[in-house]
Coordinates of C-alpha atoms and ligand atoms in Angstrom, one line a residue:
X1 CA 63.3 97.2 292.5
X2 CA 65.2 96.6 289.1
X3 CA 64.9 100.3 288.8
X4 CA 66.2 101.5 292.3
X5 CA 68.9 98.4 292.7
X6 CA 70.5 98.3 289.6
X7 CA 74.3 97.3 290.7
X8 CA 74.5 94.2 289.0
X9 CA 74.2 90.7 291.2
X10 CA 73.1 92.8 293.7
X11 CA 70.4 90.5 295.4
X12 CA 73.7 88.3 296.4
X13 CA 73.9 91.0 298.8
X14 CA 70.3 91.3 300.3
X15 CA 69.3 90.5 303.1
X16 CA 67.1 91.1 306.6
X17 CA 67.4 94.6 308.3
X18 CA 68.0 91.9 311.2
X19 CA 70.7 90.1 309.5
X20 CA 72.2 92.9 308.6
X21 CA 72.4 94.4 312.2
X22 CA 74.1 91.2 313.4
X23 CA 77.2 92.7 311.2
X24 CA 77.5 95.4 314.1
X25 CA 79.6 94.2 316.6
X26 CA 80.2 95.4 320.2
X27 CA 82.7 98.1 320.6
X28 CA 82.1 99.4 317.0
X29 CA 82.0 102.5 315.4
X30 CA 79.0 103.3 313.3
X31 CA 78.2 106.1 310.7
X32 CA 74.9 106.7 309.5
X33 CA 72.6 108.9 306.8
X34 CA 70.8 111.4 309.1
X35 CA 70.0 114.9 309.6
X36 CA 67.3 117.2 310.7
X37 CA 65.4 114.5 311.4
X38 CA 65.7 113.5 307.3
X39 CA 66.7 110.6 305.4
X40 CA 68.5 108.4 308.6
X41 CA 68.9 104.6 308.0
X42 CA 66.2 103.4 309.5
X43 CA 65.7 99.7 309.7
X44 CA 69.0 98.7 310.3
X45 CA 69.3 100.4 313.7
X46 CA 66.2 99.5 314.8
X47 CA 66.7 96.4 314.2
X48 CA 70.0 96.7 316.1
X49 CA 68.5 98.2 319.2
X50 CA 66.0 95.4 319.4
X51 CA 69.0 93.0 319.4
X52 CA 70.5 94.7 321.7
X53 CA 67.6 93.8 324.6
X54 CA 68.5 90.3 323.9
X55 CA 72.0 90.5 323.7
X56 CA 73.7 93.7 324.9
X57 CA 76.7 95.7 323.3
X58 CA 77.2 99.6 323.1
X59 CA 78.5 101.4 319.7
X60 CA 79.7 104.8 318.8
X61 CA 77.0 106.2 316.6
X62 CA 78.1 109.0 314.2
X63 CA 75.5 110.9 312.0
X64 CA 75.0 113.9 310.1
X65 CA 72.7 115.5 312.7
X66 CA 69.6 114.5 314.2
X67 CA 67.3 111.4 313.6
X68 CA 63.9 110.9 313.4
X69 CA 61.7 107.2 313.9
X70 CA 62.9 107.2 317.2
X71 CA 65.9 105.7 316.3
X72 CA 68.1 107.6 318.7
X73 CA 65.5 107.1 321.6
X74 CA 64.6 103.1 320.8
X75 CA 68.9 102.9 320.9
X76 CA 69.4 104.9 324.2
X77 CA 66.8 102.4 325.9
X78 CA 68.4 100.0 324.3
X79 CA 71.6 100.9 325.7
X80 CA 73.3 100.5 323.1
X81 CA 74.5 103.9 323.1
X82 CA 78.1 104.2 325.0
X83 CA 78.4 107.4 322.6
X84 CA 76.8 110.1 319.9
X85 CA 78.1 112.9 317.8
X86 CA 77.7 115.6 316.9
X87 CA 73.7 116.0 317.0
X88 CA 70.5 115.1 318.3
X89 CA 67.0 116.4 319.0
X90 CA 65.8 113.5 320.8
X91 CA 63.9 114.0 324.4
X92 CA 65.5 110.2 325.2
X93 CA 68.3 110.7 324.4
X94 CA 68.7 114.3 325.7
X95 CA 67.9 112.4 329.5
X96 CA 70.4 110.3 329.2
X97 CA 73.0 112.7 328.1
X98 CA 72.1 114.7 330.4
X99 CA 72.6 111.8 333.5
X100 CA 75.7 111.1 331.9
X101 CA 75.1 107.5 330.8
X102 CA 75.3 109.0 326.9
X103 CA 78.7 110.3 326.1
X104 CA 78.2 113.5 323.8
X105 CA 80.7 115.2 321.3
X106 CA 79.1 118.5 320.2
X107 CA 80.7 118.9 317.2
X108 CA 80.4 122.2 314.5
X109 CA 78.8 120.3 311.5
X110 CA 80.9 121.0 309.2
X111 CA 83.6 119.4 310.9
X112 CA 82.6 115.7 311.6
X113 CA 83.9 114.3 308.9
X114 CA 86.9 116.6 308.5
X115 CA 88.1 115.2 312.2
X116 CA 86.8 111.6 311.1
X117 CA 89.2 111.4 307.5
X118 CA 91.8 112.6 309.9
X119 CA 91.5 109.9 312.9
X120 CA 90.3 111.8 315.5
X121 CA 87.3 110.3 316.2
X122 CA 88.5 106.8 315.8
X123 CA 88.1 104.4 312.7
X124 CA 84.8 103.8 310.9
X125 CA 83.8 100.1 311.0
X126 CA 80.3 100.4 309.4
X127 CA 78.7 102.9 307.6
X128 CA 74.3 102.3 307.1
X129 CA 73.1 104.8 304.6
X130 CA 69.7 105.2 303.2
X131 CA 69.4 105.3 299.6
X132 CA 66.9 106.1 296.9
X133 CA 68.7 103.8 294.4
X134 CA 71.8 102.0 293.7
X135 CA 73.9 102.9 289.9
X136 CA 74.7 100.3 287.7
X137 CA 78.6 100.9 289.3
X138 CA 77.4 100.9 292.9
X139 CA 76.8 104.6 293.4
X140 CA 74.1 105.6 296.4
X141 CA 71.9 108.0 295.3
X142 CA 71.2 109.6 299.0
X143 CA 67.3 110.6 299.6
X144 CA 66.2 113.5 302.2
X145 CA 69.5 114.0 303.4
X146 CA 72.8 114.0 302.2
X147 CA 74.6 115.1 305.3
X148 CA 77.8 113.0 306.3
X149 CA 76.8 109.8 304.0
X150 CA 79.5 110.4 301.2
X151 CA 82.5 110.3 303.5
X152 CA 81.2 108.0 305.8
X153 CA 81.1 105.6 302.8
X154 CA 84.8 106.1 302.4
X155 CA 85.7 106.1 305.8
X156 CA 84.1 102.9 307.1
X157 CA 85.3 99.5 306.4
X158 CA 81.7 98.0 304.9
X159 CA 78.8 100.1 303.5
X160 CA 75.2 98.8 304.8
X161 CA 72.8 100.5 302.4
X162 CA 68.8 100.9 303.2
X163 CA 67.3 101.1 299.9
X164 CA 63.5 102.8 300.9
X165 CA 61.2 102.6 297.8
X166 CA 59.4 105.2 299.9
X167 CA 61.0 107.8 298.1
X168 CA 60.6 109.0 294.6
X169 CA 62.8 107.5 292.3
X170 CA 62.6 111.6 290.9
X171 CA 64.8 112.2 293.5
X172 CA 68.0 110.7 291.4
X173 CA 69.8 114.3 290.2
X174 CA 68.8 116.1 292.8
X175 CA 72.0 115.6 295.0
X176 CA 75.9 117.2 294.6
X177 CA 77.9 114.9 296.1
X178 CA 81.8 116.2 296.4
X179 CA 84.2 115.0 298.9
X180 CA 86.7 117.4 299.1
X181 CA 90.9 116.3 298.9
X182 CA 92.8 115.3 301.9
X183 CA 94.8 118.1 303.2
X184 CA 97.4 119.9 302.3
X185 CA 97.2 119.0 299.4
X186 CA 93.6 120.6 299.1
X187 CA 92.1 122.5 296.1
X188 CA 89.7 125.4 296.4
X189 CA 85.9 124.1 296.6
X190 CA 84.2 125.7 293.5
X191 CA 81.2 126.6 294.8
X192 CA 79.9 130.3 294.1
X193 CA 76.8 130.6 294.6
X194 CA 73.7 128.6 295.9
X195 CA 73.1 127.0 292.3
X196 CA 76.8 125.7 291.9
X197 CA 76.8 122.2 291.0
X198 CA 80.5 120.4 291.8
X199 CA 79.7 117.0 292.1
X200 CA 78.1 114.0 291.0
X201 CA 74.4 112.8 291.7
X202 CA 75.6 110.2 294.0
X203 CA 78.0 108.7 296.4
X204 CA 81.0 106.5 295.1
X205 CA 81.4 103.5 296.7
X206 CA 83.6 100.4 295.8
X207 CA 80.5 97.7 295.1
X208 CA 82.8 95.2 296.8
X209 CA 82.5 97.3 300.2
X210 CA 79.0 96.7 299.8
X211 CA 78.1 94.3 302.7
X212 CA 74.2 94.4 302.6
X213 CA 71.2 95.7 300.4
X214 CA 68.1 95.9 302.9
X215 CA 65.0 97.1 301.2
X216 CA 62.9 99.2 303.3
X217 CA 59.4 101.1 303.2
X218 CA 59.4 103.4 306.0
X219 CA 58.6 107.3 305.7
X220 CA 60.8 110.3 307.7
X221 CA 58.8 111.3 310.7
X222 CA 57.5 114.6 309.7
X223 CA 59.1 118.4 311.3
X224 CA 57.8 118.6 314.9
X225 CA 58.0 122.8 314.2
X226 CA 55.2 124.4 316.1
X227 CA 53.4 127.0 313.6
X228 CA 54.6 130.9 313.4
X229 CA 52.9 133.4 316.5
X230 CA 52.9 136.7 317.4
X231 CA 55.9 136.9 318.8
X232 CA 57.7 135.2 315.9
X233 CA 55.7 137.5 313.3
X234 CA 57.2 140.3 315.3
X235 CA 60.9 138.9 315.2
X236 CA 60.2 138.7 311.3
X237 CA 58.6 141.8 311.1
X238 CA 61.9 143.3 313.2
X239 CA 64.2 141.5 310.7
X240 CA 62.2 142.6 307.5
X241 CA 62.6 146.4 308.2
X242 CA 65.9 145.7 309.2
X243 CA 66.9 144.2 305.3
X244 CA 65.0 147.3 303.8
X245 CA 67.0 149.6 305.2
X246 CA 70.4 147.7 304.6
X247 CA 68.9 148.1 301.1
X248 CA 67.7 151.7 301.3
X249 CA 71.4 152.9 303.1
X250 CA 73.1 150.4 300.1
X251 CA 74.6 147.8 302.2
X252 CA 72.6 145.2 300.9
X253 CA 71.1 144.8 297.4
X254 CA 67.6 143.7 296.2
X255 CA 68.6 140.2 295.9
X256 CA 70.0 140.4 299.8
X257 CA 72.0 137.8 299.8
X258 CA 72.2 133.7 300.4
X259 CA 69.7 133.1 303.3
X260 CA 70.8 130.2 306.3
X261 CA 68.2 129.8 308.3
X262 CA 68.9 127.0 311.7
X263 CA 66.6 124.7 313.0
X264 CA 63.5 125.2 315.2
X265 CA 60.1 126.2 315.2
X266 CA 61.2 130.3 315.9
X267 CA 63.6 130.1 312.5
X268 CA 61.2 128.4 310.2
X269 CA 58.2 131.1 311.0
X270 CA 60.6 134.2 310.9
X271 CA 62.2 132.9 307.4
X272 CA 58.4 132.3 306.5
X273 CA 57.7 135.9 307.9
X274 CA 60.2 137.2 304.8
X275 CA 58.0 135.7 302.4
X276 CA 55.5 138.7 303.1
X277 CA 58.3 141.2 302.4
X278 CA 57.7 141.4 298.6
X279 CA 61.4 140.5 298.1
X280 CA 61.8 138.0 295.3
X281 CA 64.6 135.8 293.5
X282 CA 66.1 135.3 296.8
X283 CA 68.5 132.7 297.4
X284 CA 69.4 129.6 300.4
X285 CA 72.6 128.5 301.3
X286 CA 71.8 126.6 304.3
X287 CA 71.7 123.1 305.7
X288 CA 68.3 122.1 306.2
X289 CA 65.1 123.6 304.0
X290 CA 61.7 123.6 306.5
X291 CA 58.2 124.3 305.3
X292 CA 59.4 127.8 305.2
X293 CA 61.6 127.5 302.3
X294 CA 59.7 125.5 300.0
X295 CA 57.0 128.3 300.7
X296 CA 58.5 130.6 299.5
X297 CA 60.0 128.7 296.6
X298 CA 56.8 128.2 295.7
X299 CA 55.9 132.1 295.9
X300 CA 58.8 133.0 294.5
X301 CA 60.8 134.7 296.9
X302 CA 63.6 131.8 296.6
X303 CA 64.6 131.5 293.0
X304 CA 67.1 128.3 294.4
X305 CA 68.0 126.4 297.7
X306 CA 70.5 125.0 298.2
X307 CA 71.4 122.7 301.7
X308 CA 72.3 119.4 303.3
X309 CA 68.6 118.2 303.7
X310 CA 65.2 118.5 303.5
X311 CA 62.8 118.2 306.6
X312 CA 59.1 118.7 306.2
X313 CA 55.7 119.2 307.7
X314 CA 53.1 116.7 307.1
X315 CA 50.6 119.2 305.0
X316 CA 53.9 120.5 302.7
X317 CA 56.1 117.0 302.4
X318 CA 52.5 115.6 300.8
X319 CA 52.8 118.8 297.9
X320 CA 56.3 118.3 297.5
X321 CA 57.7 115.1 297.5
X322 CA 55.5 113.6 294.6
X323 CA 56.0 116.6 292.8
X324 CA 59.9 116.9 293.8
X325 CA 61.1 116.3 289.7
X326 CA 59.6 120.2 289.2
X327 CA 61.7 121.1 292.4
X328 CA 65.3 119.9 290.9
X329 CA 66.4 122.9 288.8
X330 CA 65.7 125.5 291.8
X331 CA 66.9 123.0 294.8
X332 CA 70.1 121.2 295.0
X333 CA 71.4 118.9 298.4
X334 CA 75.2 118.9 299.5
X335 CA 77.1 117.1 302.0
X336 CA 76.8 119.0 305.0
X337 CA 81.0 119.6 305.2
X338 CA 79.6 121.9 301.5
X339 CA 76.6 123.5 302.8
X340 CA 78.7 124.4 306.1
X341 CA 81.8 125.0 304.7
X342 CA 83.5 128.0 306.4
X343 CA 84.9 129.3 303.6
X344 CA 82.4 129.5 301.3
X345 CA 80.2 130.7 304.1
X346 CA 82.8 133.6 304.2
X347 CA 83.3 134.3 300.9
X348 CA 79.5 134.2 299.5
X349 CA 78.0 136.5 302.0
X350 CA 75.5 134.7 304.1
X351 CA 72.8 136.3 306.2
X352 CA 72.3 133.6 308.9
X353 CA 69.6 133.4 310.9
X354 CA 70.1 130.8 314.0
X355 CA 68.2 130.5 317.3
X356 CA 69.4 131.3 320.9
X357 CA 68.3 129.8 323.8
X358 CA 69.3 133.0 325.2
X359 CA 72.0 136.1 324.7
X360 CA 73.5 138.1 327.3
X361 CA 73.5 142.3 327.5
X362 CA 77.2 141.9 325.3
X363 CA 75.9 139.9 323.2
X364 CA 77.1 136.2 323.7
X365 CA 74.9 133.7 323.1
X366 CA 74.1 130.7 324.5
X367 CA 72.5 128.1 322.0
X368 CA 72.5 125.0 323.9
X369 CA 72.7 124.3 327.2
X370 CA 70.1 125.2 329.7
X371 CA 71.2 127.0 332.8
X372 CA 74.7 126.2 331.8
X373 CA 74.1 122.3 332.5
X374 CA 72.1 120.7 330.6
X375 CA 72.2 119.9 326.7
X376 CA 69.8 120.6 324.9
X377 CA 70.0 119.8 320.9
X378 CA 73.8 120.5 320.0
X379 CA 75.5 123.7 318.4
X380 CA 74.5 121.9 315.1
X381 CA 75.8 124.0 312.1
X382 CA 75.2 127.5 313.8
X383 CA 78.8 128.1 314.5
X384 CA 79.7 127.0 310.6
X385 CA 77.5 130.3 309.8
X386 CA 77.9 132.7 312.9
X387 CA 81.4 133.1 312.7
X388 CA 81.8 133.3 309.3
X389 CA 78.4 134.8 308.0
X390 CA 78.2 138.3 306.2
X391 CA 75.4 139.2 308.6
X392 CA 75.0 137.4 311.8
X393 CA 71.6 137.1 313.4
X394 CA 70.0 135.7 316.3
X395 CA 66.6 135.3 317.2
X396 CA 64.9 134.5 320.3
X397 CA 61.9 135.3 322.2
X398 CA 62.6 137.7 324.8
X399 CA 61.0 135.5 327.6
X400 CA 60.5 131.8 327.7
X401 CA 58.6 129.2 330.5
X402 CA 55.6 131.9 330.6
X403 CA 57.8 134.8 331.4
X404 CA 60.0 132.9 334.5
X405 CA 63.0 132.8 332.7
X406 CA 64.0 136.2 330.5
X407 CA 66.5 135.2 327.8
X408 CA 68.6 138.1 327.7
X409 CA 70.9 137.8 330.9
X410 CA 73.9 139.4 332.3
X411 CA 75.7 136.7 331.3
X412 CA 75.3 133.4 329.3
X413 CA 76.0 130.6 331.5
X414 CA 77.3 128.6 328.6
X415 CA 79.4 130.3 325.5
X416 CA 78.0 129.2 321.9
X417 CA 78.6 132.0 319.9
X418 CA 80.7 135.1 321.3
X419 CA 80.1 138.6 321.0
X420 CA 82.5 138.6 318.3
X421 CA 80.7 136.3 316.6
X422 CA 77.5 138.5 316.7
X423 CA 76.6 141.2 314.6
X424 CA 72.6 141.5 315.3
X425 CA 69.7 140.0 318.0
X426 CA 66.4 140.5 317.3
X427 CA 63.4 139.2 320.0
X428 CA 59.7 140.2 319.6
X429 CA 60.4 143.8 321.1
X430 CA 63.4 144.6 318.4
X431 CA 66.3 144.8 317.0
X432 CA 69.9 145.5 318.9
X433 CA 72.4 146.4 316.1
X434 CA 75.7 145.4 317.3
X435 CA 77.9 146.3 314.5
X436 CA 81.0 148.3 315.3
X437 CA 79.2 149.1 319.1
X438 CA 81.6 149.1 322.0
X439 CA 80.1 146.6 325.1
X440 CA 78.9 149.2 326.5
X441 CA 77.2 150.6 323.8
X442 CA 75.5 147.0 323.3
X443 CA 74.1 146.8 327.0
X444 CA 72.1 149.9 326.5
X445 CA 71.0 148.9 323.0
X446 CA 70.7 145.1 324.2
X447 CA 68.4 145.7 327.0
X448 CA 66.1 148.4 325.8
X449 CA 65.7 147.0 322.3
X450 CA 65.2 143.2 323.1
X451 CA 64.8 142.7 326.7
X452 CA 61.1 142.6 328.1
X453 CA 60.0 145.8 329.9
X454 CA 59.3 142.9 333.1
X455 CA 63.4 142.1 333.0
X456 CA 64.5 145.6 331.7
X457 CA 65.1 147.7 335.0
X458 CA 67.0 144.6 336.8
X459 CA 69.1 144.0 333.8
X460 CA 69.6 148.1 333.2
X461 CA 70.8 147.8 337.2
X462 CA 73.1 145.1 336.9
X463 CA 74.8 147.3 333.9
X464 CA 74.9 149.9 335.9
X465 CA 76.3 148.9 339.0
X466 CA 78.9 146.9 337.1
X467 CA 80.0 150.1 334.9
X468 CA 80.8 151.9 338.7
X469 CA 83.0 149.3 338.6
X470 CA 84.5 149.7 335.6
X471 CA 86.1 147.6 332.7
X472 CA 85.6 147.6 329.3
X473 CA 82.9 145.1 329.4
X474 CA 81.7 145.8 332.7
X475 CA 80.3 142.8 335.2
X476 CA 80.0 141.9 339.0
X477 CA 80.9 138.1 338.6
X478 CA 79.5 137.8 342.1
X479 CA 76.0 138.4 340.4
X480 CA 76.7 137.3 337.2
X481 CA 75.2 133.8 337.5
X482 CA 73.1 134.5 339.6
X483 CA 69.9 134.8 337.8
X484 CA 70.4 130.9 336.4
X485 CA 71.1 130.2 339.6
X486 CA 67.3 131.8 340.7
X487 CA 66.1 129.3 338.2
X488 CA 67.8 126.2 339.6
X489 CA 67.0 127.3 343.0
X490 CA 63.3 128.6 342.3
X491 CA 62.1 127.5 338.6
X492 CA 61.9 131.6 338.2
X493 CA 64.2 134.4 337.6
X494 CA 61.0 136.7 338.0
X495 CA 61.8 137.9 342.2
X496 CA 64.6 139.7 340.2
X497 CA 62.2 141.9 339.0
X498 CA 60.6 143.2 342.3
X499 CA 64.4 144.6 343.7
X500 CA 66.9 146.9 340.7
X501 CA 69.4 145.0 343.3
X502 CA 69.6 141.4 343.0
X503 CA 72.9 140.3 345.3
Ligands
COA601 N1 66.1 128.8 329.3 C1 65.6 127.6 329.4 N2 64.8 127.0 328.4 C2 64.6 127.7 327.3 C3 65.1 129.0 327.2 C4 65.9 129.5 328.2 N3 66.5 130.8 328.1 N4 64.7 129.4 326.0 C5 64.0 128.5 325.4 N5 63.9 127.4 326.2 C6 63.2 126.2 326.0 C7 61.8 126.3 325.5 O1 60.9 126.6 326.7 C8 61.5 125.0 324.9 O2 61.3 124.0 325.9 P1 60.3 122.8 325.6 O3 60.9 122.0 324.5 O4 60.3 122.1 326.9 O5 59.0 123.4 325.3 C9 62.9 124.7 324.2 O6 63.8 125.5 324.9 C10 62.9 125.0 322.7 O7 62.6 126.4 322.5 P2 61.6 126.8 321.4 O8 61.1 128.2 321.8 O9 60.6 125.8 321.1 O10 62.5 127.1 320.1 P3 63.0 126.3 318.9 O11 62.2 125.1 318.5 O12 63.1 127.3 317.8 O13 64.5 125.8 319.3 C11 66.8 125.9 320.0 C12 65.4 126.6 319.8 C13 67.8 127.0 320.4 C14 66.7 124.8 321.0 C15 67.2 125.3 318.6 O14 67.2 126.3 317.6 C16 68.6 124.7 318.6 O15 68.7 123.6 319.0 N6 69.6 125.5 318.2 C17 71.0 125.0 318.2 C18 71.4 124.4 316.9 C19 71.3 125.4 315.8 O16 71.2 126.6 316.0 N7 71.4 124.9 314.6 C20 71.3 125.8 313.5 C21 71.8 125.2 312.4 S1 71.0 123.6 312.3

């Protein structure tokens, strides 16, 4: 431990994950290391939650993104949760968001800590953050996940750091930790390109904020991502021709541009998919790396990669992690307000690739909230890169629960991403190019190029009744809904199918 702690006098400060949880105090506001699943603070809030059984009290928990361990699902039956931002994957959790005992902000990632510095989200008492090491000044050197830590450190009032010998002490260097000015008085971020390095390799904090050293030995649960299938090798195989000809008609060069690619099981096989492209020293500019990436860092399609954090698979975290020192000249971890940062987004040129739990025949997409109700994960950082990205994409297989639900509709029942926002879908079946279509032009592409054949006549019906209509983006509102509402009703939009009129 003399080599991870090395803040001098700094077993004055440890303690028990239990002792240190008894710090948290009802009515608090919490921040914690956390995303994708990656490099959360574990011990002290499950230590917390089993205090909690004994003795109740709710906090506000703040992250980076999601958590893995359980942590958010041993906390929600807890109760300790009274509310959560601005992520979470958790099937717990998700329940009792959805019932309403949970009180959820859906926040864009990059903004968290930009409305935190600011007081909008109230004041930080505590901040838990797990660390690889501690500097001789006090510096925490983050471990799969940078995500909100840095500011979260400067926001809260006392710093609880979970020092987890777990990870490889290689990991010091790998992080670029920059916290950007308070505005107006703002200077440009200098970040150019995936490989820019701004910061330092760790977070400042003043040792005397320091309030407890708990030393922990507990891995990341590994990615939950279901392998790549036909219908995702079709979505990549859609999205590979689709490059090659941006770089046959000159739009795009051999080196493409910065890849982001979201979350889920459908983004990491697609971005896997590329890897059979033959392009090479490509680069990422994303928030999380899958499986997928450090594949094809490995094969050389990514020359660098550069995110927020790093969540593996079982069979690839055991080839990378102990060999993570070779990793650190090609892959580089920011805080998430970096790797989502609007601006650079914008001005770098990123190709993202997010998921949709389904799109409409305009083109809005809906990322998270089924039948317009209930949450599913959170927005996450797929607004950060929709809006601003140089090529906007969305994936999503054309049908989902066996073909009872098609996921190109007349219209979203919940707005993520706008048409605006959107420049190409892609499902199993194709590609729809949206860029510089009129609506109408998008229906026609929409439904023949992504919808299933099963969905195709109702949804080519609905677009054609509502163009008699008229309107530049044509709709009968009185039907509009109406095939989420079949679900609800029935489990199945599929009696759609058997009239072209479904009033
Ligand atoms: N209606 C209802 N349910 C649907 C649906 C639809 N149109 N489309 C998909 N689903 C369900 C699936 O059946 C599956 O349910 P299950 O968990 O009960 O099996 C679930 O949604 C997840 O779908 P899956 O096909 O496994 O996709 P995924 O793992 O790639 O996740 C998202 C897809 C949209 C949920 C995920 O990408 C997400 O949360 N996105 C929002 C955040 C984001 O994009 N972040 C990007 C930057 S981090």
């Amino acid at each position: 431990m003399s080599h991870r702690c090395r803040l001098p006098g700094w077993e004055s400060k440890k303690m028990s994950a239990e002792q240190a949880a008894s710090l948290i105090k009802d009515g608090m506001i919490i921040g914690t290391s956390g995303f994708t699943r990656a490099g959360e603070a574990k011990e002290v809030p499950l230590a917390l939650a089993e205090r909690a059984k004994k003795e109740p009290l709710k906090i506000t928990l703040l992250t980076g993104a999601s958590l893995g361990n359980d942590v958010d699902a041993s906390l929600t039956n807890a109760g300790v949760l009274e509310r959560r931002m601005p992520f979470q994957v958790d099937r717990t959790l998700r329940k009792a968001i959805n019932k309403g005992e949970v009180l959820f902000s859906d926040i864009h990632l990059s903004e968290v800590v930009e409305q935190a510095r600011h007081g909008h989200l109230g004041h930080m008492d505590i901040a838990i953050i797990e660390a690889t090491a501690i500097t001789e000044d006090g510096g925490i050197v983050p471990t799969a996940s940078v995500g909100n830590s840095a500011s979260f450190a400067r926001l809260a009032d006392k710093v609880i750091i979970e020092v987890n010998d777990i990870w490889p002490e290689a990991l010091e260097g790998l992080h670029d930790i920059y916290i950007p000015e308070m505005r107006p008085e703002r200077t440009p971020i200098a970040v150019t390109a995936a490989d820019t390095r701004i910061g330092t390799p760790y977070i400042q904090v003043p040792p005397e904020k320091i309030a407890a050293i708990v030393l922990t030995h507990r891995p990341d649960s590994p990615s939950a991502n279901v392998p790549a299938d036909a219908d995702t090798q079709h979505i990549a195989d859609h999205l590979i021709a689709f490059f090659k000809s941006e770089v046959t008609s000159g739009r795009l060069s051999n080196q493409l541009l910065p890849f982001q690619a979201g979350i889920g099981s459908m983004a990491n096989a697609v971005l896997e998919g590329l890897g059979a492209a033959g392009f090479e020293g490509l680069t990422m500019y994303s928030e999380v790396l899958q499986d997928s990436a450090i594949k094809l860092l490995e094969n050389g399609t990514f020359r660098f990669a550069s995110a927020t954090s790093i969540t593996l698979g079982e069979e690839v975290g055991k080839r990378f992690w102990p060999n993570v020192e070779q990793y650190k000249d090609r892959i580089l971890l920011r805080p998430q307000e970096i790797s989502n940062l609007p601006e650079i987004i914008r001005r770098i040129g990123i190709i993202g690739i997010n998921t949709a739990l389904e799109f409409d025949i305009y083109g809005n997409v809906n990322s998270t909230h089924v039948c317009g109700t209930n949450m599913m994960n959170g927005i996450g950082g797929s607004g950060d890169f929709a809006r601003n990205a140089h090529l906007s994409i969305f994936i999503s297989k054309s049908l989902a629960k066996n073909g009872d639900i098609s996921s190109i509709v007349p219209f979203v029942s919940h707005v993520d991403h706008c048409e605006h926002d959107v420049d190409i879908l892609v499902t199993e079946h194709g590609l729809a190019d949206l860029r510089g279509r009129a609506p109408r032009e998008r229906a026609l592409i929409i439904i023949e190029n992504c919808a299933d054949p099963l969905y195709r006549p109702a949804l080519l019906d609905y677009f054609e009744r509502a163009c008699e209509r008229g309107g530049h983006t044509p709709h009968l509102l009185e039907e509009a809904l109406s095939w989420h509402q079949a679900v609800v009703e029935s489990g199945s939009m599929r009696h759609l199918t058997e009239s072209s009129s479904p009033a």
